[in-house]
Tab-separated table of C-alpha atoms in Angstrom:
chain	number	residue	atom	x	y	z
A	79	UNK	CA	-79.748	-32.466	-78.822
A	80	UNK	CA	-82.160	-31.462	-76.053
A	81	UNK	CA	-81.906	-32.642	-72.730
A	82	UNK	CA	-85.812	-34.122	-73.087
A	83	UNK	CA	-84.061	-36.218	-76.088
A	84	UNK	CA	-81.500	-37.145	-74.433
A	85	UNK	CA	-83.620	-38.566	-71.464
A	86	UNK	CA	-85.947	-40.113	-73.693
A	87	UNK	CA	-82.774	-41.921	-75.732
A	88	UNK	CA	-81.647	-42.875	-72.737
A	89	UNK	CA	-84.979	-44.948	-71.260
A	90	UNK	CA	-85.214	-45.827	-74.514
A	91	UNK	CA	-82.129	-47.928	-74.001
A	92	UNK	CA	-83.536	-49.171	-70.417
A	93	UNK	CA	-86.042	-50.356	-72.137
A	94	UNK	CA	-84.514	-52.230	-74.830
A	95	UNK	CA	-82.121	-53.483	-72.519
A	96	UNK	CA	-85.356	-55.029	-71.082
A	97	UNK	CA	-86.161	-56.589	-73.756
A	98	UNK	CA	-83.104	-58.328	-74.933
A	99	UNK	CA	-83.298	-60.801	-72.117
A	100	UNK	CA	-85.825	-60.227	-69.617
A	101	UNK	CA	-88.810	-58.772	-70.792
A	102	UNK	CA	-91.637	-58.905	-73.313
A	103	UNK	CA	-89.007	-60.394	-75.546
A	104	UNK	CA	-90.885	-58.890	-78.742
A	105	UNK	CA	-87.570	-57.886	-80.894
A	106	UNK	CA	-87.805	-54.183	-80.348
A	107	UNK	CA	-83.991	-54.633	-79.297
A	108	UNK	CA	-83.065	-55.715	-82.626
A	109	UNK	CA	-80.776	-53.381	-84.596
A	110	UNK	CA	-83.388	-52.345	-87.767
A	111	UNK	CA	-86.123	-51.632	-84.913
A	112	UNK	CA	-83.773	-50.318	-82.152
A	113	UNK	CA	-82.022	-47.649	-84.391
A	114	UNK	CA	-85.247	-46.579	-86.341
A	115	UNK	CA	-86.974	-45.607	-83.072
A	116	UNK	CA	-83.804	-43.839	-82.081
A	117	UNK	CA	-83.746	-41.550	-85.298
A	118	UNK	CA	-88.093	-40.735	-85.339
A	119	UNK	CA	-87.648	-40.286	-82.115
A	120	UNK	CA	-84.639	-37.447	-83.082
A	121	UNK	CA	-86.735	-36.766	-86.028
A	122	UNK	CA	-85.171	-38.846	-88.425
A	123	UNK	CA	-86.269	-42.215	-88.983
A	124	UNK	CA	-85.056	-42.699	-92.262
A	125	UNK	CA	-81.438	-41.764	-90.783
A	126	UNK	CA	-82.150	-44.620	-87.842
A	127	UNK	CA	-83.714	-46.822	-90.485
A	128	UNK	CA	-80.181	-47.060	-92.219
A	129	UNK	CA	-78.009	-47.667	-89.472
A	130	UNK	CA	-80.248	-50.081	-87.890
A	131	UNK	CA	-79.807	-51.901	-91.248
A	132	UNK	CA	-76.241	-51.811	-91.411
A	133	UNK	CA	-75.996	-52.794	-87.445
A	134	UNK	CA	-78.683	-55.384	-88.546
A	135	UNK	CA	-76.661	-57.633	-90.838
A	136	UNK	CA	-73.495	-57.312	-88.215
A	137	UNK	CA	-75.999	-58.539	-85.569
A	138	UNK	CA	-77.142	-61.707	-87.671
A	139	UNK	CA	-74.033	-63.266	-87.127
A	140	UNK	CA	-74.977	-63.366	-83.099
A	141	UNK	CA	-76.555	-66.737	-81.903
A	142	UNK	CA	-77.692	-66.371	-78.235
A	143	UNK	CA	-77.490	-69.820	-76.893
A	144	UNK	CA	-77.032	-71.164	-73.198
A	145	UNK	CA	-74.210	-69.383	-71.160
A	146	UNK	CA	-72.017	-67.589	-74.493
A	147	UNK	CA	-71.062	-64.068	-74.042
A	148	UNK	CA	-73.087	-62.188	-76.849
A	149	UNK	CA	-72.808	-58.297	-78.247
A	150	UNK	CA	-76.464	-55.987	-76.305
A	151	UNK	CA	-77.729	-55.022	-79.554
A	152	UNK	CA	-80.916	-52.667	-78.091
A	153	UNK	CA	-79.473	-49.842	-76.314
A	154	UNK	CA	-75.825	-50.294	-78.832
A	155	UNK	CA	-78.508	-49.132	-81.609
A	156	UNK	CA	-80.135	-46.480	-79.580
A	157	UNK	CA	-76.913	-45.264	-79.276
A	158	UNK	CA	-75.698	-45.768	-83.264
A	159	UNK	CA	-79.223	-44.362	-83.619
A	160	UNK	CA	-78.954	-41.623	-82.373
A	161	UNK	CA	-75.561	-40.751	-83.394
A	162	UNK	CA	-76.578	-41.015	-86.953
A	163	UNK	CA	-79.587	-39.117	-86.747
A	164	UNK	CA	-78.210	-36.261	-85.272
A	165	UNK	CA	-75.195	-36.374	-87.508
A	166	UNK	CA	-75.640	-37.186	-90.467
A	167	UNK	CA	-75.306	-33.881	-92.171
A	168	UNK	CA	-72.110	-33.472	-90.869
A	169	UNK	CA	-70.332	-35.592	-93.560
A	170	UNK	CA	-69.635	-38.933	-95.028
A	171	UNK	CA	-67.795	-40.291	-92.112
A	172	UNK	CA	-70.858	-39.965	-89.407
A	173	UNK	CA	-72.606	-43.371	-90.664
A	174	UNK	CA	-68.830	-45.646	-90.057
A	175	UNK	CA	-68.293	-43.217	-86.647
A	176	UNK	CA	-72.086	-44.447	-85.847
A	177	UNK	CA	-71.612	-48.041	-86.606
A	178	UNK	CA	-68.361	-47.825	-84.498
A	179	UNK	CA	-69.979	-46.456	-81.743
A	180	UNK	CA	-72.655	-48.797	-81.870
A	181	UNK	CA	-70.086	-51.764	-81.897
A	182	UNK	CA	-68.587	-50.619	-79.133
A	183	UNK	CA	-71.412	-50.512	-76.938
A	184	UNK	CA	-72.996	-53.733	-77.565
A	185	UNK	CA	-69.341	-55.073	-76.787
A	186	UNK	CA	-69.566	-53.465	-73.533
A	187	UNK	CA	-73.479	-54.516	-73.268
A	188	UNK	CA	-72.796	-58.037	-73.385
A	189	UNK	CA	-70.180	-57.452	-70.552
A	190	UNK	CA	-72.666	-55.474	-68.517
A	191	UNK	CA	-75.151	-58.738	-68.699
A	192	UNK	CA	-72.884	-60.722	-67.289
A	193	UNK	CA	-72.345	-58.327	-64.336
A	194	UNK	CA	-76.630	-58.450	-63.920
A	195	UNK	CA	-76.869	-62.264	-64.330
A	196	UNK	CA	-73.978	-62.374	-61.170
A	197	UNK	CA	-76.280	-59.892	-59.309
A	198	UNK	CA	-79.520	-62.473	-60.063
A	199	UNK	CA	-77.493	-64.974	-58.587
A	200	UNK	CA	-76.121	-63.389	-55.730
A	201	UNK	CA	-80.103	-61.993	-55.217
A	202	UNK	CA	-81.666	-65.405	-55.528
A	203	UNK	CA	-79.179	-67.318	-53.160
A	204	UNK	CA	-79.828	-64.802	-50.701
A	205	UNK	CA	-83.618	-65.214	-51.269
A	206	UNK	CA	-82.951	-69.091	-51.419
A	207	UNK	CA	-84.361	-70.216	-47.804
A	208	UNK	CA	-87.700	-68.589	-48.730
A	209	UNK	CA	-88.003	-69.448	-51.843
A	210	UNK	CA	-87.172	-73.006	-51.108
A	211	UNK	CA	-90.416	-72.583	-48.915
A	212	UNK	CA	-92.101	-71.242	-52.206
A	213	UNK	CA	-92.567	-68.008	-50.969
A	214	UNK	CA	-95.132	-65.472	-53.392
A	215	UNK	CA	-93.050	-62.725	-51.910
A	216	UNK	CA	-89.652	-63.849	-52.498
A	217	UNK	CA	-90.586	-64.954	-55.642
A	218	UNK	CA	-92.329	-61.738	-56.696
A	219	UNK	CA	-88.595	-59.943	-55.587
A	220	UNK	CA	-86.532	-61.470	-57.273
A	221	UNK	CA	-88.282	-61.417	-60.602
A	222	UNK	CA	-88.795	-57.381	-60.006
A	223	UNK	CA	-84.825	-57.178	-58.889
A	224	UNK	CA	-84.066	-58.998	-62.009
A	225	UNK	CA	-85.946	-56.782	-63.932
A	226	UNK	CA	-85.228	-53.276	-62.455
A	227	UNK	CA	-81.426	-54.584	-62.805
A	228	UNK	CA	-81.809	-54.860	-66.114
A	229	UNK	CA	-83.836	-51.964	-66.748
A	230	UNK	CA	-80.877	-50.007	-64.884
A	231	UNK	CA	-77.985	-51.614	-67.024
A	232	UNK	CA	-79.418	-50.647	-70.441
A	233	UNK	CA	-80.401	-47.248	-69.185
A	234	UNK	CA	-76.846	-46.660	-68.015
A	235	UNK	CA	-74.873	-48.114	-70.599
A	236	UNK	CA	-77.224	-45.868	-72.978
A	237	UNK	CA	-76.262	-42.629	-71.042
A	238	UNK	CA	-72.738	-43.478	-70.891
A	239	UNK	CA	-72.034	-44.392	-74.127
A	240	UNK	CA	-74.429	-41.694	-75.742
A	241	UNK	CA	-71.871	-38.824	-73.356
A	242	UNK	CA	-69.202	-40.650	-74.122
A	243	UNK	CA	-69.612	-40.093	-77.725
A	244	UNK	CA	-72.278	-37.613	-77.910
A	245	UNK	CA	-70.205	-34.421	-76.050
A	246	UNK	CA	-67.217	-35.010	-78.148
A	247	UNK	CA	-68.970	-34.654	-81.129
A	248	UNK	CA	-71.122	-31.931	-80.230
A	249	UNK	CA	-67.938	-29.846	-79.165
A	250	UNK	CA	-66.232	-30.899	-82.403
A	251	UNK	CA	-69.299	-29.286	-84.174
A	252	UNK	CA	-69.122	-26.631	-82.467
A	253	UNK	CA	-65.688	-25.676	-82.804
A	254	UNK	CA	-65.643	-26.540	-86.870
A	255	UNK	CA	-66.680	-22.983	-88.435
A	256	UNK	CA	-66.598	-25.234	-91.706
A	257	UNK	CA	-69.307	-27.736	-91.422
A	258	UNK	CA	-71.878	-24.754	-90.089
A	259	UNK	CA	-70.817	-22.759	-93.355
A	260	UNK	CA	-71.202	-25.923	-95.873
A	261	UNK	CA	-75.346	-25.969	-94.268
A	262	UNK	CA	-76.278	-22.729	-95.297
């Protein structure tokens, strides 16, 4: 994988992570969506298309309601996503490594949104005088905090869990004469 795809993959996930919670909200953080972008934009879509599937019926079961803990499905997908796409061809056991992956990370996603709805709070009490005194300004920076926060947790939980799982398997690849003789 090229550096350019792994920076894209990686605001990819920033993104999504945007939209789980924060911003537009328009379900491009869901699994089936998530995952599909992640493979066309690795040049596989079908590949992303699968595992955003099987991600999507795990992710069915979640039911975000009022303060519960819940699994960040968006940048977990990018990162299943990607994983599959790239791959794939490898063997049978890169879609359950994938899904694994992917599990893992929206476990640690829905930790990491805790940690940015503490920083909110911790923002907005310090902002609290002003914008008891409705203040445009303090208003306007604690919406954009919120939002760059958020931005910044699903772009970092992407790049750590896509080089967390990403350089192990590329060095595995690597090192496997085998798999490199079964493509040609």
């Amino acid at each position: 994988m090229s550096a350019p795809d792994f920076l894209l993959l990686v605001l990819l996930g920033g993104v999504l992570g945007l939209d789980m919670v924060s911003f537009p909200q328009a379900m491009l953080s869901r699994p089936l969506v998530a995952a599909t972008i992640a493979g066309a934009l690795l040049g596989r879509a079908e590949y992303g298309l699968l595992i955003g599937a099987t991600l999507e019926l795990i992710a069915l079961e979640t039911l975000p309601v009022g303060a519960s803990r819940y699994p960040e499905w968006g940048s977990a997908s990018v990162v299943g996503g990607a994983l599959f796409a790239r791959f794939s061809e490898v063997g049978a056991g890169a879609l359950p490594i994938a899904v694994l992956a992917a599990l893992a990370t929206a476990w640690a996603g829905g930790w990491t949104m805790v940690s940015v709805r503490r920083l909110n709070g911790l923002i907005a009490r310090r902002t609290r005088g002003s914008l008891e005194r409705g203040s445009r300004s303090a208003v306007a920076t604690v919406q954009l905090a919120g939002l760059a926060a958020d931005f910044v947790r699903g772009a970092l939980l992407t790049l750590v869990a896509l080089a967390a799982t990403l350089i192990p398997a590329l060095r595995a690849t690597r090192v496997t004469p085998l798999v490199a003789l079964r493509r040609e």
